[in-house]
PDB file of C-alpha atoms in Angstrom:
ATOM      1  CA  MET A 906       0.000   0.000   0.000  1.00 26.00           C
ATOM      2  CA  ILE A 907       1.168   3.537  -0.738  1.00 31.00           C
ATOM      3  CA  TYR A 908       1.078   6.192   1.971  1.00 33.00           C
ATOM      4  CA  GLY A 909       1.892   9.887   1.929  1.00 36.00           C
ATOM      5  CA  THR A 910       0.913  12.751  -0.317  1.00 38.00           C
ATOM      6  CA  VAL A 911       1.409  13.437  -3.982  1.00 41.00           C
ATOM      7  CA  GLY A 912       0.606  16.889  -5.294  1.00 41.00           C
ATOM      8  CA  ALA A 913       0.651  20.185  -3.479  1.00 38.00           C
ATOM      9  CA  VAL A 914       1.855  20.300   0.114  1.00 39.00           C
ATOM     10  CA  VAL A 915      -1.741  21.034   1.092  1.00 36.00           C
ATOM     11  CA  GLN A 916      -2.989  17.500   0.464  1.00 35.00           C
ATOM     12  CA  ALA A 917      -6.600  18.486  -0.202  1.00 30.00           C
ATOM     13  CA  LYS A 918      -5.674  20.649  -3.162  1.00 41.00           C
ATOM     14  CA  GLY A 919      -3.520  18.186  -5.093  1.00 48.00           C
ATOM     15  CA  ASN A 920      -2.736  20.896  -7.640  1.00 61.00           C
ATOM     16  CA  PHE A 921       0.029  20.901 -10.175  1.00 81.00           C
ATOM     17  CA  GLY A 922       2.419  23.757  -9.571  1.00 84.00           C
ATOM     18  CA  GLY A 923       3.192  23.059  -5.915  1.00 83.00           C
ATOM     19  CA  GLY A 924       2.353  24.726  -2.620  1.00 83.00           C
ATOM     20  CA  LEU A 925       4.565  27.574  -3.809  1.00 85.00           C
ATOM     21  CA  VAL A 926       3.207  27.963  -7.342  1.00 87.00           C
ATOM     22  CA  VAL A 927       6.099  27.373  -9.747  1.00 91.00           C
ATOM     23  CA  PHE A 928       4.010  27.461 -12.908  1.00 90.00           C
ATOM     24  CA  GLU A 929       0.489  28.110 -14.095  1.00 85.00           C
ATOM     25  CA  GLY A 930      -1.396  26.434 -16.888  1.00 83.00           C
ATOM     26  CA  LYS A 931      -1.566  22.771 -17.846  1.00 84.00           C
ATOM     27  CA  PRO A 932       1.626  20.690 -17.722  1.00 90.00           C
ATOM     28  CA  GLU A 933       2.410  18.041 -20.311  1.00 94.00           C
ATOM     29  CA  LEU A 934       3.655  14.882 -18.576  1.00 94.00           C
ATOM     30  CA  LEU A 935       5.756  11.975 -19.786  1.00 95.00           C
ATOM     31  CA  ILE A 936       3.396   9.055 -20.287  1.00 92.00           C
ATOM     32  CA  GLY A 937       2.872   6.344 -17.711  1.00 84.00           C
ATOM     33  CA  GLY A 938       4.319   7.476 -14.398  1.00 86.00           C
ATOM     34  CA  PHE A 939       7.583   6.356 -12.789  1.00 94.00           C
ATOM     35  CA  ASN A 940       8.849   4.816  -9.554  1.00 93.00           C
ATOM     36  CA  PHE A 941      11.015   6.633  -7.018  1.00 94.00           C
ATOM     37  CA  LYS A 942      13.745   4.738  -5.216  1.00 93.00           C
ATOM     38  CA  MET A 943      12.857   5.420  -1.605  1.00 93.00           C
ATOM     39  CA  ASP A 944      16.484   6.293  -0.758  1.00 93.00           C
ATOM     40  CA  ASP A 945      16.323   9.124  -3.315  1.00 95.00           C
ATOM     41  CA  LEU A 946      13.439  10.832  -1.515  1.00 94.00           C
ATOM     42  CA  PRO A 947      13.925  13.316   1.343  1.00 94.00           C
ATOM     43  CA  ALA A 948      13.429  12.354   4.955  1.00 93.00           C
ATOM     44  CA  VAL A 949       9.875  11.955   6.241  1.00 90.00           C
ATOM     45  CA  GLY A 950       8.157  15.342   6.409  1.00 85.00           C
ATOM     46  CA  ASP A 951      10.640  17.198   4.204  1.00 91.00           C
ATOM     47  CA  VAL A 952       9.427  18.570   0.878  1.00 91.00           C
ATOM     48  CA  LEU A 953      10.825  17.635  -2.520  1.00 93.00           C
ATOM     49  CA  PRO A 954       9.706  20.831  -4.265  1.00 93.00           C
ATOM     50  CA  CYS A 955       7.806  21.272  -7.479  1.00 93.00           C
ATOM     51  CA  GLY A 956      10.234  22.145 -10.282  1.00 95.00           C
ATOM     52  CA  THR A 957      12.963  19.782  -9.051  1.00 96.00           C
ATOM     53  CA  PRO A 958      14.902  18.496 -12.093  1.00 98.00           C
ATOM     54  CA  VAL A 959      14.351  14.750 -12.531  1.00 98.00           C
ATOM     55  CA  TYR A 960      15.527  11.949 -14.787  1.00 97.00           C
ATOM     56  CA  CYS A 961      12.712   9.662 -15.903  1.00 97.00           C
ATOM     57  CA  ASP A 962      13.955   6.348 -17.298  1.00 95.00           C
ATOM     58  CA  GLU A 963      11.413   5.464 -19.959  1.00 89.00           C
ATOM     59  CA  ALA A 964      13.328   2.455 -21.283  1.00 86.00           C
ATOM     60  CA  ALA A 965      14.006   0.341 -18.201  1.00 74.00           C
ATOM     61  CA  ASP A 966      11.396  -2.082 -16.881  1.00 79.00           C
ATOM     62  CA  ALA A 967      11.572  -0.382 -13.489  1.00 81.00           C
ATOM     63  CA  ARG A 968      10.695   3.000 -15.056  1.00 92.00           C
ATOM     64  CA  SER A 969      12.532   4.893 -12.337  1.00 95.00           C
ATOM     65  CA  ILE A 970      12.467   8.609 -11.564  1.00 96.00           C
ATOM     66  CA  THR A 971      15.588  10.166 -10.041  1.00 97.00           C
ATOM     67  CA  PRO A 972      15.488  13.671  -8.501  1.00 98.00           C
ATOM     68  CA  ILE A 973      18.469  15.997  -8.845  1.00 98.00           C
ATOM     69  CA  ILE A 974      18.335  17.730  -5.458  1.00 98.00           C
ATOM     70  CA  THR A 975      19.683  21.290  -5.460  1.00 98.00           C
ATOM     71  CA  ALA A 976      19.468  24.472  -3.403  1.00 98.00           C
ATOM     72  CA  GLU A 977      20.995  27.938  -3.578  1.00 98.00           C
ATOM     73  CA  VAL A 978      23.622  28.857  -0.985  1.00 98.00           C
ATOM     74  CA  ILE A 979      22.684  31.977   0.993  1.00 98.00           C
ATOM     75  CA  ALA A 980      25.411  31.817   3.679  1.00 98.00           C
ATOM     76  CA  VAL A 981      28.672  29.934   4.280  1.00 98.00           C
ATOM     77  CA  ASP A 982      30.639  29.798   7.513  1.00 98.00           C
ATOM     78  CA  GLY A 983      33.259  27.068   7.347  1.00 97.00           C
ATOM     79  CA  THR A 984      31.394  23.769   7.522  1.00 98.00           C
ATOM     80  CA  THR A 985      28.017  25.467   8.136  1.00 98.00           C
ATOM     81  CA  VAL A 986      26.024  26.153   4.971  1.00 98.00           C
ATOM     82  CA  THR A 987      22.633  27.879   4.886  1.00 98.00           C
ATOM     83  CA  LEU A 988      20.400  27.229   1.883  1.00 98.00           C
ATOM     84  CA  LYS A 989      17.324  28.838   0.345  1.00 95.00           C
ATOM     85  CA  ASP A 990      14.348  26.782   1.509  1.00 90.00           C
ATOM     86  CA  HIS A 991      11.499  28.119  -0.701  1.00 83.00           C
ATOM     87  CA  GLY A 992       9.328  28.851   2.339  1.00 82.00           C
ATOM     88  CA  PHE A 993       8.931  25.230   3.476  1.00 85.00           C
ATOM     89  CA  GLY A 994      11.250  25.635   6.462  1.00 88.00           C
ATOM     90  CA  ASN A 995      13.520  22.851   5.248  1.00 91.00           C
ATOM     91  CA  VAL A 996      15.609  21.686   2.317  1.00 96.00           C
ATOM     92  CA  PRO A 997      15.297  18.147   0.882  1.00 96.00           C
ATOM     93  CA  PHE A 998      18.901  17.115   1.582  1.00 98.00           C
ATOM     94  CA  LYS A 999      19.363  14.227   4.039  1.00 97.00           C
ATOM     95  CA  VAL A1000      21.960  13.570   6.704  1.00 98.00           C
ATOM     96  CA  GLY A1001      24.622  11.277   5.251  1.00 98.00           C
ATOM     97  CA  ALA A1002      24.219  12.532   1.672  1.00 98.00           C
ATOM     98  CA  THR A1003      27.254  13.641  -0.315  1.00 98.00           C
ATOM     99  CA  VAL A1004      27.055  17.190  -1.680  1.00 98.00           C
ATOM    100  CA  ALA A1005      29.131  19.429  -3.931  1.00 98.00           C
ATOM    101  CA  GLU A1006      28.852  22.625  -5.953  1.00 98.00           C
ATOM    102  CA  LEU A1007      26.690  22.037  -9.036  1.00 98.00           C
ATOM    103  CA  PRO A1008      29.162  21.672 -11.948  1.00 97.00           C
ATOM    104  CA  VAL A1009      28.977  23.386 -15.324  1.00 97.00           C
ATOM    105  CA  ASP A1010      29.515  19.933 -16.857  1.00 97.00           C
ATOM    106  CA  LEU A1011      26.955  17.531 -15.423  1.00 98.00           C
ATOM    107  CA  THR A1012      29.053  14.511 -16.428  1.00 97.00           C
ATOM    108  CA  SER A1013      32.139  15.576 -14.446  1.00 97.00           C
ATOM    109  CA  ALA A1014      33.056  14.449 -10.933  1.00 98.00           C
ATOM    110  CA  ALA A1015      33.282  17.046  -8.189  1.00 97.00           C
ATOM    111  CA  SER A1016      36.778  17.952  -7.036  1.00 97.00           C
ATOM    112  CA  TYR A1017      35.524  19.193  -3.675  1.00 98.00           C
ATOM    113  CA  TYR A1018      32.685  17.594  -1.740  1.00 98.00           C
ATOM    114  CA  ALA A1019      31.514  16.715   1.760  1.00 98.00           C
ATOM    115  CA  THR A1020      28.883  14.667   3.536  1.00 98.00           C
ATOM    116  CA  ILE A1021      26.050  16.151   5.566  1.00 98.00           C
ATOM    117  CA  SER A1022      26.593  15.369   9.246  1.00 98.00           C
ATOM    118  CA  LYS A1023      23.710  17.450  10.626  1.00 98.00           C
ATOM    119  CA  LYS A1024      20.671  19.281   9.300  1.00 97.00           C
ATOM    120  CA  GLU A1025      18.384  21.787  10.996  1.00 96.00           C
ATOM    121  CA  GLY A1026      15.777  23.129   8.588  1.00 95.00           C
ATOM    122  CA  ASN A1027      17.758  24.839   5.857  1.00 97.00           C
ATOM    123  CA  VAL A1028      21.092  24.851   7.718  1.00 98.00           C
ATOM    124  CA  LEU A1029      23.566  22.042   6.987  1.00 98.00           C
ATOM    125  CA  THR A1030      26.644  21.059   8.936  1.00 98.00           C
ATOM    126  CA  LEU A1031      29.142  19.366   6.633  1.00 98.00           C
ATOM    127  CA  SER A1032      31.921  16.887   7.334  1.00 98.00           C
ATOM    128  CA  GLY A1033      34.363  19.444   5.936  1.00 98.00           C
ATOM    129  CA  ALA A1034      34.398  22.788   4.157  1.00 98.00           C
ATOM    130  CA  ILE A1035      33.828  22.658   0.391  1.00 98.00           C
ATOM    131  CA  THR A1036      36.642  24.649  -1.209  1.00 97.00           C
ATOM    132  CA  GLY A1037      35.376  27.636  -3.166  1.00 97.00           C
ATOM    133  CA  LEU A1038      31.713  27.339  -2.147  1.00 98.00           C
ATOM    134  CA  ALA A1039      30.221  30.833  -1.873  1.00 98.00           C
ATOM    135  CA  VAL A1040      26.923  32.680  -1.534  1.00 98.00           C
ATOM    136  CA  GLY A1041      24.945  32.382  -4.765  1.00 98.00           C
ATOM    137  CA  ASP A1042      26.428  28.998  -5.695  1.00 98.00           C
ATOM    138  CA  ILE A1043      24.210  25.942  -6.070  1.00 98.00           C
ATOM    139  CA  LEU A1044      24.675  22.904  -3.841  1.00 98.00           C
ATOM    140  CA  VAL A1045      23.728  19.544  -5.349  1.00 98.00           C
ATOM    141  CA  GLU A1046      23.547  15.983  -4.057  1.00 98.00           C
ATOM    142  CA  VAL A1047      26.052  13.743  -5.854  1.00 98.00           C
ATOM    143  CA  ALA A1048      26.507   9.983  -5.936  1.00 98.00           C
ATOM    144  CA  ALA A1049      28.682   8.851  -3.035  1.00 97.00           C
ATOM    145  CA  ASP A1050      30.850   6.596  -5.217  1.00 97.00           C
ATOM    146  CA  THR A1051      31.384   8.673  -8.380  1.00 98.00           C
ATOM    147  CA  LYS A1052      30.936  12.195  -6.913  1.00 98.00           C
ATOM    148  CA  LYS A1053      28.881  13.014 -10.020  1.00 98.00           C
ATOM    149  CA  VAL A1054      25.359  14.407 -10.284  1.00 98.00           C
ATOM    150  CA  LYS A1055      23.088  11.384  -9.902  1.00 97.00           C
ATOM    151  CA  ALA A1056      21.489  11.719 -13.357  1.00 97.00           C
ATOM    152  CA  ILE A1057      21.137  14.031 -16.338  1.00 98.00           C
ATOM    153  CA  PRO A1058      17.638  15.543 -16.077  1.00 98.00           C
ATOM    154  CA  ASN A1059      15.033  15.153 -18.810  1.00 98.00           C
ATOM    155  CA  ALA A1060      11.992  16.632 -17.022  1.00 98.00           C
ATOM    156  CA  LEU A1061      10.804  18.683 -14.047  1.00 97.00           C
ATOM    157  CA  LEU A1062       8.753  17.472 -11.095  1.00 95.00           C
ATOM    158  CA  PRO A1063       5.243  18.944 -11.600  1.00 93.00           C
ATOM    159  CA  TYR A1064       4.225  18.982  -7.908  1.00 91.00           C
ATOM    160  CA  ASP A1065       5.609  18.811  -4.383  1.00 90.00           C
ATOM    161  CA  VAL A1066       6.331  15.397  -2.895  1.00 90.00           C
ATOM    162  CA  VAL A1067       6.212  14.670   0.837  1.00 88.00           C
ATOM    163  CA  ARG A1068       7.189  11.201   2.000  1.00 85.00           C
ATOM    164  CA  GLY A1069       4.795   9.557   4.443  1.00 82.00           C
ATOM    165  CA  GLU A1070       6.037   8.011   7.695  1.00 83.00           C
ATOM    166  CA  ASN A1071       5.095   4.436   6.754  1.00 85.00           C
ATOM    167  CA  GLU A1072       5.473   4.757   3.007  1.00 85.00           C
ATOM    168  CA  ILE A1073       7.191   1.869   1.212  1.00 87.00           C
ATOM    169  CA  SER A1074       6.688   2.927  -2.418  1.00 88.00           C
ATOM    170  CA  ARG A1075       6.012   6.088  -4.364  1.00 89.00           C
ATOM    171  CA  THR A1076       5.263   6.892  -7.973  1.00 90.00           C
ATOM    172  CA  GLY A1077       6.045  10.205  -9.650  1.00 92.00           C
ATOM    173  CA  ASP A1078       5.711  12.113 -12.890  1.00 93.00           C
ATOM    174  CA  GLY A1079       7.952  14.148 -15.144  1.00 95.00           C
ATOM    175  CA  MET A1080       6.803  17.347 -16.857  1.00 96.00           C
ATOM    176  CA  TYR A1081       8.428  18.048 -20.231  1.00 97.00           C
ATOM    177  CA  LYS A1082       6.294  20.963 -21.450  1.00 96.00           C
ATOM    178  CA  ASN A1083       4.070  23.715 -20.117  1.00 93.00           C
ATOM    179  CA  ASP A1084       2.000  26.339 -21.906  1.00 89.00           C
ATOM    180  CA  ARG A1085       2.855  29.064 -19.374  1.00 90.00           C
ATOM    181  CA  PRO A1086       6.256  30.267 -18.112  1.00 93.00           C
ATOM    182  CA  ILE A1087       8.161  28.439 -15.375  1.00 95.00           C
ATOM    183  CA  LEU A1088       8.820  30.832 -12.480  1.00 94.00           C
ATOM    184  CA  GLU A1089      12.484  30.058 -11.985  1.00 94.00           C
ATOM    185  CA  ARG A1090      12.906  32.027  -8.752  1.00 93.00           C
ATOM    186  CA  ARG A1091      10.273  29.847  -7.043  1.00 92.00           C
ATOM    187  CA  MET A1092      11.801  26.467  -7.939  1.00 94.00           C
ATOM    188  CA  PRO A1093      14.986  24.720  -6.794  1.00 96.00           C
ATOM    189  CA  ALA A1094      18.082  26.372  -8.236  1.00 97.00           C
ATOM    190  CA  VAL A1095      19.262  25.285 -11.688  1.00 97.00           C
ATOM    191  CA  ASN A1096      22.199  26.369 -13.828  1.00 97.00           C
ATOM    192  CA  ASP A1097      22.683  26.656 -17.582  1.00 97.00           C
ATOM    193  CA  ALA A1098      23.907  23.055 -17.754  1.00 98.00           C
ATOM    194  CA  ILE A1099      20.618  21.731 -16.360  1.00 98.00           C
ATOM    195  CA  LYS A1100      18.618  23.947 -18.720  1.00 98.00           C
ATOM    196  CA  ALA A1101      20.692  22.732 -21.666  1.00 98.00           C
ATOM    197  CA  ALA A1102      20.131  19.101 -20.644  1.00 98.00           C
ATOM    198  CA  LEU A1103      16.374  19.689 -20.536  1.00 98.00           C
ATOM    199  CA  VAL A1104      16.438  21.235 -24.009  1.00 98.00           C
ATOM    200  CA  ALA A1105      18.525  18.326 -25.326  1.00 98.00           C
ATOM    201  CA  ALA A1106      15.907  15.931 -23.912  1.00 97.00           C
ATOM    202  CA  GLY A1107      13.158  17.688 -25.874  1.00 97.00           C
ATOM    203  CA  CYS A1108      11.647  19.735 -23.034  1.00 98.00           C
ATOM    204  CA  GLN A1109       9.829  22.929 -23.946  1.00 96.00           C
ATOM    205  CA  PHE A1110       9.883  25.475 -21.144  1.00 96.00           C
ATOM    206  CA  LYS A1111       9.723  29.249 -21.088  1.00 95.00           C
ATOM    207  CA  TRP A1112      11.730  30.522 -18.139  1.00 96.00           C
ATOM    208  CA  SER A1113      10.541  33.603 -16.251  1.00 95.00           C
ATOM    209  CA  ASN A1114      12.481  35.582 -13.661  1.00 93.00           C
ATOM    210  CA  ARG A1115       9.433  37.173 -12.045  1.00 89.00           C
ATOM    211  CA  LYS A1116       8.665  36.401  -8.415  1.00 84.00           C
TER     212      LYS A1116
END
């Protein structure tokens, strides 16, 4: 049985666009739905925000969906990093995850990285300082073994996802097109490399910088 919420943070609404509206209009979704690996989801109660870049594997039997978890750095003090939380009071990173600065080449391994040893809302304590990390940079979760971004995105998450306490499985969707602009300042931080990957995958988004 599946527990938890899919859709807006306010469960009763279930709207596309998220609790913090990232886009208006009707999203076009990749057909069929996909399956999250539970380890890729945030901790119970934390929000995986609408607009998160995702990789939807349409070829594999498992039809998996992998989120690329990012957040903008708003303060750095040694091993303490504060991130933009989009009004949810938390960021979707988990204790034990490996993080690095989002690279300009999504296929390259990070030279500098650290693991998250503690998290309080949108404030992370890292196992060590990440060389060169500064305010305005984008922090991203990377694979622990390769130190690379977990996947090359081909869609955006069209709603918020909150993991339920007893949840053992979760399906998700990928949005590849929308007829209204995507409000970039309301979604998790992306760089030009992520935008280019989405274009290469056939996504059709109009990016807007309005609040």
